[in-house]
Short mmCIF file of C-alpha atoms in Angstrom, two decimals:
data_model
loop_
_atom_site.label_atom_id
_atom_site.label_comp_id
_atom_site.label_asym_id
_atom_site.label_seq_id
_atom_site.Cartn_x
_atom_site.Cartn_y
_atom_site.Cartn_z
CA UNK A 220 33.20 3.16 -33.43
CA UNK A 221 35.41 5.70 -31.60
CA UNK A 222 32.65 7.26 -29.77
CA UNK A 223 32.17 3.93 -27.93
CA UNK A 224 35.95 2.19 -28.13
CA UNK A 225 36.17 1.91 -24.43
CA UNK A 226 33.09 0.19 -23.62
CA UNK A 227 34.06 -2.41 -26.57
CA UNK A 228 37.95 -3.02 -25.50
CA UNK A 229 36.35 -3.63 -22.05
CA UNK A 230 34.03 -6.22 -23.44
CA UNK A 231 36.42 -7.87 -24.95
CA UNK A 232 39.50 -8.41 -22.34
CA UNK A 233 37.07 -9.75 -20.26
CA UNK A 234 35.72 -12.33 -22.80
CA UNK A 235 31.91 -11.09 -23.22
CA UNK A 236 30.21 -12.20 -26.23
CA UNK A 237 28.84 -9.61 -28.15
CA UNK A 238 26.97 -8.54 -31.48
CA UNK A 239 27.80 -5.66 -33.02
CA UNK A 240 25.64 -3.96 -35.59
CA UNK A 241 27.15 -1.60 -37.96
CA UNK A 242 25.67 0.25 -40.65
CA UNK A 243 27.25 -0.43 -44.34
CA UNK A 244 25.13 1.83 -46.72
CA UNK A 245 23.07 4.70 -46.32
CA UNK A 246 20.78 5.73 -49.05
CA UNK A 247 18.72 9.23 -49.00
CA UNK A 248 19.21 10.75 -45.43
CA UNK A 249 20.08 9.29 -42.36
CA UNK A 250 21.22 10.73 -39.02
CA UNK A 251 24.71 8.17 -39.20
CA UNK A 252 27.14 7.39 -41.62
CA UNK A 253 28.41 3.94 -42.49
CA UNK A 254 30.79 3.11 -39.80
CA UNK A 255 28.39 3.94 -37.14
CA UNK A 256 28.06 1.00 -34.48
CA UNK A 257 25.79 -0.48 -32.04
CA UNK A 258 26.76 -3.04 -29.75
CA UNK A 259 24.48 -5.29 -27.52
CA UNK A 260 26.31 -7.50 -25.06
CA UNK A 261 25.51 -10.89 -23.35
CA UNK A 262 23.61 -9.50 -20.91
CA UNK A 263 21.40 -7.29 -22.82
CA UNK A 264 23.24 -4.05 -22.48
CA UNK A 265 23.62 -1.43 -25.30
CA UNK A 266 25.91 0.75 -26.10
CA UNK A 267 26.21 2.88 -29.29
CA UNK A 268 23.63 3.98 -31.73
CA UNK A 269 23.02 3.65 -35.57
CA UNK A 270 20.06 6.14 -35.89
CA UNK A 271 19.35 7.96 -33.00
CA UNK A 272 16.93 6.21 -31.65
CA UNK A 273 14.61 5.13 -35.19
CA UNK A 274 15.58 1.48 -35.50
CA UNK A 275 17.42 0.40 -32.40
CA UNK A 276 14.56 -1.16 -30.37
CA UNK A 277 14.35 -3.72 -33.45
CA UNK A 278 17.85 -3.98 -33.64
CA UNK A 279 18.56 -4.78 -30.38
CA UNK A 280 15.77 -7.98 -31.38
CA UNK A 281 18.04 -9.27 -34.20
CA UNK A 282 21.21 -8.54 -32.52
CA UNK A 283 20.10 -11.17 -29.46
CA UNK A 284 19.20 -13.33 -31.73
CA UNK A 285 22.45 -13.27 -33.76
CA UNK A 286 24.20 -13.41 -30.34
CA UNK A 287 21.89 -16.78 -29.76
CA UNK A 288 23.65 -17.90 -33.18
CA UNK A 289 21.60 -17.37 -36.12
CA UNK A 290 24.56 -16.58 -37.84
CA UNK A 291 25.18 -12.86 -39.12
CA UNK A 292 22.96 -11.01 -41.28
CA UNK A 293 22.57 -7.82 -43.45
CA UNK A 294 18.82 -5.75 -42.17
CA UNK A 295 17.74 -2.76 -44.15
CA UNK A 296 15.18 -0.08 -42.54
CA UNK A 297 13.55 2.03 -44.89
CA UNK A 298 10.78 4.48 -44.25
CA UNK A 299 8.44 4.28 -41.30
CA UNK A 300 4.75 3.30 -42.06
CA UNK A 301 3.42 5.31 -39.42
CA UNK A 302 -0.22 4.02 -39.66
CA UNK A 303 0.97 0.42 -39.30
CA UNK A 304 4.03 1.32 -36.53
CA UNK A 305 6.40 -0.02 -38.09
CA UNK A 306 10.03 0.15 -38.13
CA UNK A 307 11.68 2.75 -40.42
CA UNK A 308 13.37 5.76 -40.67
CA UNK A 309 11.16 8.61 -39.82
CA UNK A 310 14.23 11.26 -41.75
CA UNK A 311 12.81 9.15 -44.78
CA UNK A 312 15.74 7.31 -46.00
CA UNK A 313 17.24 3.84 -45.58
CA UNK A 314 20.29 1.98 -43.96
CA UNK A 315 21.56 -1.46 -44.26
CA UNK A 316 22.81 -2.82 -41.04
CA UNK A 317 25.48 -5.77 -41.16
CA UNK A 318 24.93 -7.49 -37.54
CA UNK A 319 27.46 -9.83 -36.53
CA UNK A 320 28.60 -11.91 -33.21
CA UNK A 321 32.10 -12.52 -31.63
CA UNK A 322 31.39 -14.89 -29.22
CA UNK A 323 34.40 -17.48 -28.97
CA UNK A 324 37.39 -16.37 -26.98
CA UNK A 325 39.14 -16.36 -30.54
CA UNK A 326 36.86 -13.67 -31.92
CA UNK A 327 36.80 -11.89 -29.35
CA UNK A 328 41.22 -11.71 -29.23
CA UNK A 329 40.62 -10.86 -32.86
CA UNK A 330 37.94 -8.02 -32.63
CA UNK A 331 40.37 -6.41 -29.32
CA UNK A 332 43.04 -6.68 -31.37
CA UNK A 333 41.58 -4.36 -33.85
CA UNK A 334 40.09 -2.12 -31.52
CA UNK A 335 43.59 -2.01 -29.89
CA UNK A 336 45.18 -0.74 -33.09
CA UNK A 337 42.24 1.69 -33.78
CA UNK A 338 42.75 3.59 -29.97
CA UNK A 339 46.44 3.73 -30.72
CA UNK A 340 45.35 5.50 -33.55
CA UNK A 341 47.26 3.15 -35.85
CA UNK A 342 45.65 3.26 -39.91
CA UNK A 343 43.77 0.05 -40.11
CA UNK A 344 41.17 -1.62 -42.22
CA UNK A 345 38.61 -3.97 -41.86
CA UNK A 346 36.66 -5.48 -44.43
CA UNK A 347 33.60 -7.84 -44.24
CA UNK A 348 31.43 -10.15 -46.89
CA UNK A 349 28.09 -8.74 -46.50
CA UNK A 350 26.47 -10.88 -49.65
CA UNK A 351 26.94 -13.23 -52.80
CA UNK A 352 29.27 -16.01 -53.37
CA UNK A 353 31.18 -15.70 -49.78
CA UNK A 354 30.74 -16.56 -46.30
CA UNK A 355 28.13 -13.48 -44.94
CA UNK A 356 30.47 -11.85 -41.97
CA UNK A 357 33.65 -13.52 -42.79
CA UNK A 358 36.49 -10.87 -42.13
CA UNK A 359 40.10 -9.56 -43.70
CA UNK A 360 41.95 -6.89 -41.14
CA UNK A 361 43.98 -5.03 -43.16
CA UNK A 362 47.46 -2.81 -41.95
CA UNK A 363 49.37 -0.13 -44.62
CA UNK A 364 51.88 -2.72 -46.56
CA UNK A 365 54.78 -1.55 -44.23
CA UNK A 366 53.02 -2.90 -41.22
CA UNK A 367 52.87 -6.50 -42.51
CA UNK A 368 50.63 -9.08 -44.15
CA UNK A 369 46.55 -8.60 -43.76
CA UNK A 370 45.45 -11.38 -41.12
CA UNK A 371 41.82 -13.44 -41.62
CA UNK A 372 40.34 -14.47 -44.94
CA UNK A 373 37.42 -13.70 -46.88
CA UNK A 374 37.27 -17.16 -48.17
CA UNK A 375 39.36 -17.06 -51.04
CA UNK A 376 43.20 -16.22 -51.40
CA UNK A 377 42.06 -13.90 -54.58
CA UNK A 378 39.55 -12.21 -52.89
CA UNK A 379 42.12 -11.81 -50.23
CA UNK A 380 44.70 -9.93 -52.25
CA UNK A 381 42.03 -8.31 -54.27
CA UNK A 382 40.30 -6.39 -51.05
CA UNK A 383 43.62 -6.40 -49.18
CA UNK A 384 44.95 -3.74 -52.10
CA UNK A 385 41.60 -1.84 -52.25
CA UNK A 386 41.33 -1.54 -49.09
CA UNK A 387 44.90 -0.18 -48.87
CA UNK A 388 43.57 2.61 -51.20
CA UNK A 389 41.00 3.35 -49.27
CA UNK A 390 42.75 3.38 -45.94
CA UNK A 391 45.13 5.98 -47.84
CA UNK A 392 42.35 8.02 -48.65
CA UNK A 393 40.36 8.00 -45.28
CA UNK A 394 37.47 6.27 -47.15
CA UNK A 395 34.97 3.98 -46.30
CA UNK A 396 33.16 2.00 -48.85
CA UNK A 397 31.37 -0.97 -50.22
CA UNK A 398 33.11 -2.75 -52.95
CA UNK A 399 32.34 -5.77 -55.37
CA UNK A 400 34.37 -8.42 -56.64
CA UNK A 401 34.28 -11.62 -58.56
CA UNK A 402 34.80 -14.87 -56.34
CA UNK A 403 37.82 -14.92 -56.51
CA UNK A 404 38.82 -11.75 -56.67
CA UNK A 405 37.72 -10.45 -60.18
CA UNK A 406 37.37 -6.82 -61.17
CA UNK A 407 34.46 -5.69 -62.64
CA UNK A 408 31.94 -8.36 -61.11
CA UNK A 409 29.07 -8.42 -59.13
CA UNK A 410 29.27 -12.04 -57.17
CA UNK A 411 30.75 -11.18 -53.44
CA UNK A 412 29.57 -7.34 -51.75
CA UNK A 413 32.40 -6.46 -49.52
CA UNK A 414 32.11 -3.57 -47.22
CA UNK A 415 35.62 -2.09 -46.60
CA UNK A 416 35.55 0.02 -43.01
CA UNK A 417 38.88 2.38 -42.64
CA UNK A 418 40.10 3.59 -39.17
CA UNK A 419 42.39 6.35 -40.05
CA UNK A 420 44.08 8.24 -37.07
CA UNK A 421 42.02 11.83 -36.61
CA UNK A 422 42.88 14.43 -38.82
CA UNK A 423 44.82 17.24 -37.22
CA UNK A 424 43.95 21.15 -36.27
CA UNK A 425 47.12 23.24 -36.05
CA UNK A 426 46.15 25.93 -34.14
CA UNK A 427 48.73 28.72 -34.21
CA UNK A 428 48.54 31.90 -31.08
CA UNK A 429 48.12 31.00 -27.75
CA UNK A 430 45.23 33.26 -27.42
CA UNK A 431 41.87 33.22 -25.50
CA UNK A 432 40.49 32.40 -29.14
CA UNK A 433 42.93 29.80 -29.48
CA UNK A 434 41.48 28.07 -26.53
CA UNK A 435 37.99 28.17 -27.44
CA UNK A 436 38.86 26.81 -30.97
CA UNK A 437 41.30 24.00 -29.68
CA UNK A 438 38.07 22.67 -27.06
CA UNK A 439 35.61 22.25 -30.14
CA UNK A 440 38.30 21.30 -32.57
CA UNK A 441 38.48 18.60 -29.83
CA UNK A 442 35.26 17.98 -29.51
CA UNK A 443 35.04 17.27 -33.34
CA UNK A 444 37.47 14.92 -33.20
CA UNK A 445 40.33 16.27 -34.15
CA UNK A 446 43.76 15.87 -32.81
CA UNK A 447 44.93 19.48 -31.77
CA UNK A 448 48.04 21.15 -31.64
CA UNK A 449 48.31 24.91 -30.43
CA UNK A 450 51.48 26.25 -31.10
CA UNK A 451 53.28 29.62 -30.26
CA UNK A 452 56.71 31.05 -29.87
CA UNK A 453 55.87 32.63 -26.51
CA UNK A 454 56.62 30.63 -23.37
CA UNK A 455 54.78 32.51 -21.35
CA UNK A 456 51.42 31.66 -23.48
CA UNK A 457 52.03 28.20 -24.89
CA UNK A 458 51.30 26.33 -21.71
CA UNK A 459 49.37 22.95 -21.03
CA UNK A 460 47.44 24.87 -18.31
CA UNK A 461 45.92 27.49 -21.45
CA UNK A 462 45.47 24.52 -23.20
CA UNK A 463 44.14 21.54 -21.47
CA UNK A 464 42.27 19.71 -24.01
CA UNK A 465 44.69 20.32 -26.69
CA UNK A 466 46.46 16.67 -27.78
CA UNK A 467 49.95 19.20 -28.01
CA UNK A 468 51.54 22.46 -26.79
CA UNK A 469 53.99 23.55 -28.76
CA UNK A 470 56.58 26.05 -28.05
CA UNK A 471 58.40 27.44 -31.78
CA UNK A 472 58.26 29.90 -34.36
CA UNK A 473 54.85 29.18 -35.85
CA UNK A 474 56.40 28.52 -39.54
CA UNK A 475 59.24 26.73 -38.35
CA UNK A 476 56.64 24.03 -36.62
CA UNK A 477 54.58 23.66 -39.50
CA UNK A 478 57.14 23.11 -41.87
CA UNK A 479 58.86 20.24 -39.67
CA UNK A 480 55.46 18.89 -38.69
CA UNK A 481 53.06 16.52 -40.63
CA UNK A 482 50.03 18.18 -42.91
CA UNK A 483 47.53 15.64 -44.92
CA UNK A 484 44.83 16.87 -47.09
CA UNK A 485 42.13 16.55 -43.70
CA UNK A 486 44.29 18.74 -41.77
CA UNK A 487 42.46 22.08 -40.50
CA UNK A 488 45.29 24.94 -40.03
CA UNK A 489 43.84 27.94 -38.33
CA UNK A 490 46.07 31.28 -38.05
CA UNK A 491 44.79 33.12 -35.28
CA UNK A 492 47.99 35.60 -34.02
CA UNK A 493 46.99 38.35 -36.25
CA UNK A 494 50.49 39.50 -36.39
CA UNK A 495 52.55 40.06 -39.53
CA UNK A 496 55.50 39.03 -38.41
CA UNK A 497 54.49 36.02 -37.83
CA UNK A 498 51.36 35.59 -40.27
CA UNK A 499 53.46 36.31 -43.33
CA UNK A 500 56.18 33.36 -43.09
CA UNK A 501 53.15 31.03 -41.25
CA UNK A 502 50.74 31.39 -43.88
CA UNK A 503 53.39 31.30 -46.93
CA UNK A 504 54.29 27.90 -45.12
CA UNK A 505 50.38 26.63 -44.74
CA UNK A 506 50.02 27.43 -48.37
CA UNK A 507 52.55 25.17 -49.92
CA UNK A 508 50.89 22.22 -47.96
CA UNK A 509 47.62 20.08 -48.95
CA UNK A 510 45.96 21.48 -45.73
CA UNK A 511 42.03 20.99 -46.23
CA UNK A 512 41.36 23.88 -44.47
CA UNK A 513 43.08 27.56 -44.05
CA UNK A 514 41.17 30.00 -41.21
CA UNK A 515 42.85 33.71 -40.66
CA UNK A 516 42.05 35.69 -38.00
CA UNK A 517 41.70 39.36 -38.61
CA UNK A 518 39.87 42.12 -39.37
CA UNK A 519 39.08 43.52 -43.15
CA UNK A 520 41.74 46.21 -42.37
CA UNK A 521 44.36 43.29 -41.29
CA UNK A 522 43.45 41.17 -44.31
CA UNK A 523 43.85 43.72 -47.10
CA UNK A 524 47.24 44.60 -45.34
CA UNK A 525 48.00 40.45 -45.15
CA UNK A 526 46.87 39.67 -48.92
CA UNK A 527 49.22 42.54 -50.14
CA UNK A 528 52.35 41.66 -47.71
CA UNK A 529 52.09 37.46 -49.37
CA UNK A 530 51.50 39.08 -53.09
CA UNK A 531 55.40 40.68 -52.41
CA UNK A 532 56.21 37.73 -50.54
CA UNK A 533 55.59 35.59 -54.24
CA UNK A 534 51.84 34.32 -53.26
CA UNK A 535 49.93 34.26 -56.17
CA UNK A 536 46.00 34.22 -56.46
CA UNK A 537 45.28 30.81 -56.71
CA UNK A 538 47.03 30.43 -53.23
CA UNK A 539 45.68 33.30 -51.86
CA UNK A 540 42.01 31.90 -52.90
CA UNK A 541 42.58 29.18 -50.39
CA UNK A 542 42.45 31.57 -47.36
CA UNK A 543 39.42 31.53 -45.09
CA UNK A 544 39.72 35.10 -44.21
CA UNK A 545 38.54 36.52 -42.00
CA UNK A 546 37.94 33.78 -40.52
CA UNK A 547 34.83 31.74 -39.56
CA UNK A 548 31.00 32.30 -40.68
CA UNK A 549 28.71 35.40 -39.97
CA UNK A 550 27.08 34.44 -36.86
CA UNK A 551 27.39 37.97 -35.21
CA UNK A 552 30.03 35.83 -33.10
CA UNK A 553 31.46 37.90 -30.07
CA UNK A 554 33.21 36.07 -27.52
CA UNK A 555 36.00 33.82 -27.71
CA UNK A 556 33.69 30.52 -27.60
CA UNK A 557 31.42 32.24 -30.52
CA UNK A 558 33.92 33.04 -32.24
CA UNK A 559 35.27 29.37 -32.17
CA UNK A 560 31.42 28.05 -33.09
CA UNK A 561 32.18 30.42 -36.09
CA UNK A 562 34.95 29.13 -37.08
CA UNK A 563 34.37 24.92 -36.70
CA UNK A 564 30.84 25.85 -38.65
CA UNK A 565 33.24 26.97 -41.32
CA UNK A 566 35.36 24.17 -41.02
CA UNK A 567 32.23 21.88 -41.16
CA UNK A 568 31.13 23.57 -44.36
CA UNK A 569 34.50 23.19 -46.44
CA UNK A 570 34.44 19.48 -45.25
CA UNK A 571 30.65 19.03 -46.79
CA UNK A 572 30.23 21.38 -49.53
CA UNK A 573 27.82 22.90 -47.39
CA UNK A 574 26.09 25.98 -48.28
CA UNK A 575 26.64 27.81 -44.86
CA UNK A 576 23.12 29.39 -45.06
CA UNK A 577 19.98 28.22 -42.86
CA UNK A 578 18.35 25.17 -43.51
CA UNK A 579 14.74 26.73 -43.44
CA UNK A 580 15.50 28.48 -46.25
CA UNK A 581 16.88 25.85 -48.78
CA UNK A 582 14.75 22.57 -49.95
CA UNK A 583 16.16 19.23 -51.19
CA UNK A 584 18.04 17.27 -49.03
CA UNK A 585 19.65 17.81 -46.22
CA UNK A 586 22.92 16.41 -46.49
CA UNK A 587 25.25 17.03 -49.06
CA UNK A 588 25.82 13.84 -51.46
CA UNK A 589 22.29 12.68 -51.05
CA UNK A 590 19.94 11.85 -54.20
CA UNK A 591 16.69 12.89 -52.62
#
């Protein structure tokens, strides 16, 4: 949804009807995750994607036609019968599409209003009746308790307070998910599939050293979606102009920033001064947080020395286990950009479970999770 937020917001203040097709479940591989979103417009024009390319010519068909008011509908797309030309996944695995149209002024001022609190990167959730014994499409927006009462209905005022505190959970969690519920609401049922979409603000990278690395790592870290933060101690280095793309600058002590500053289990932390006195107190601080992710710069030499200058400090093993250090994966990385492909492959890999060796050498599936 992100990748194409603009476009949508745009659509919206200006009152054109849209469908937008989003996919709920994915089952074997796929090239998008549920959450992924195509959008076709009044006047024919696309934006987004749901499988690079596989399925949207056909989707585009029943998205008109749900824009013409057949009402919405869930589509599946399984494997491509290439003899016959038909419509499938050529990766070889299937994706259920929920395709639904906001047409009257008053959907549309609902949908922006949602997007609106998604680009201001306020937690949100939205969940949607995709089958049973419920309106198909009907919709529940859901805020964090604190930010008031859940506004639409999914028919029922159990169902309501049933998703509304699941999807609370999930929003807390950064999940996305397809739940099922009685009619009314009932746990442990099977009459009303509800899929449960959480906008969660990016997770964070902390990069720490205002360093020609640092720069490299804070563009992809970017790139990847993350909300970056570079911080140093050094006025001369921590500048906006080093750091363009970076969300934050931040002049202070390294350890004193992180422990004032906000850390979640997504956030990436990536130590990249290489300088004791202020890797020791830094990384004691990074280790006493839920960071996902812990990346030190250095070589061998410098991470012997580091391990042995946190084991006075009080670290014990299991902390010290957390470390990524040095560092990054072995991709005979050189430069400063390398260096910071290196190091976001690494990040990647932690995230996944992935293996961090070449896919031409491994068999079963491709993405990690997947049954087949």
């Amino acid at each position: 949804m992100r990748d194409i937020l603009p476009d949508l917001r745009a659509r919206c203040a200006d009152g054109v009807p849209l469908a937008l097709a989003t996919v709920v479940a994915v089952h074997g591989s796929a090239p998008r995750d549920p959450g992924a979103v195509m959008a076709v417009d009044a006047a024919g024009t696309v934006v987004g994607s749901v499988s690079g390319g596989c399925v949207e010519g056909d989707l585009y068909e029943v998205a008109r036609e749900v824009l013409a008011g057949a009402g919405p509908r869930v589509v599946t797309y399984g494997i491509s019968d290439d003899e016959a030309f038909g419509v499938g996944l050529t990766c070889g695995g299937t994706i259920e599409i929920l395709v639904r149209a906001y047409v009257s002024p008053a959907e549309l001022a609902d949908l922006g209003a949602l997007l609106d609190l998604i680009a201001d990167d306020r937690p949100v959730a939205e969940a949607t009746v995709l089958s049973g014994a419920a309106e198909t499409g009907a919709r529940l927006v859901v805020r964090p308790s604190d930010a008031g009462p859940a506004t639409g209905t999914l028919g029922s005022e159990g169902l309501d307070a049933a998703v509304t505190d699941d999807a609370r959970g999930l929003l807390a969690q950064g999940h996305t998910a397809i739940q099922w519920y009685g009619a009314h609401g009932q746990r442990r049922m099977q009459e009303v599939a509800v899929f449960i979409r959480t906008y969660a603000p990016p997770p964070r990278m902390l990069v720490f050293g205002a360093i020609d690395h640092a720069a490299a790592t804070a563009r992809i870290g970017s790139f990847l979606g993350y909300r970056v933060t570079v911080c140093d101690a050094r006025p001369a280095f921590a500048t906006r102009e080093r750091f363009p793309t970076a969300d934050e600058v931040v002049r202070a002590w390294p350890h004193t920033y992180l422990e004032s500053t906000e850390v979640d289990a997504r956030t990436v932390i990536c130590v990249l001064t290489h300088d004791p006195k202020f890797d020791v107190p830094l990384l004691l601080a990074a280790l006493r947080t839920p960071a996902a992710y812990i990346g030190v710069m250095g070589s061998r030499r410098t991470h012997h020395d580091r391990l042995a200058r946190l084991r006075e400090a009080g670290a014990d093993e299991a902390a010290l286990a957390r470390l990524a250090s040095p560092v990054g994966l072995d991709l005979g990385a050189r430069t400063p950009e390398e260096t910071a492909v290196s190091i976001a492959a690494e990040v990647i890999q932690h995230r996944w479970g992935g293996t961090g060796r070449p896919l031409g050498e491994l068999t079963g599936a491709i993405h990690h999770g997947e049954t087949s």
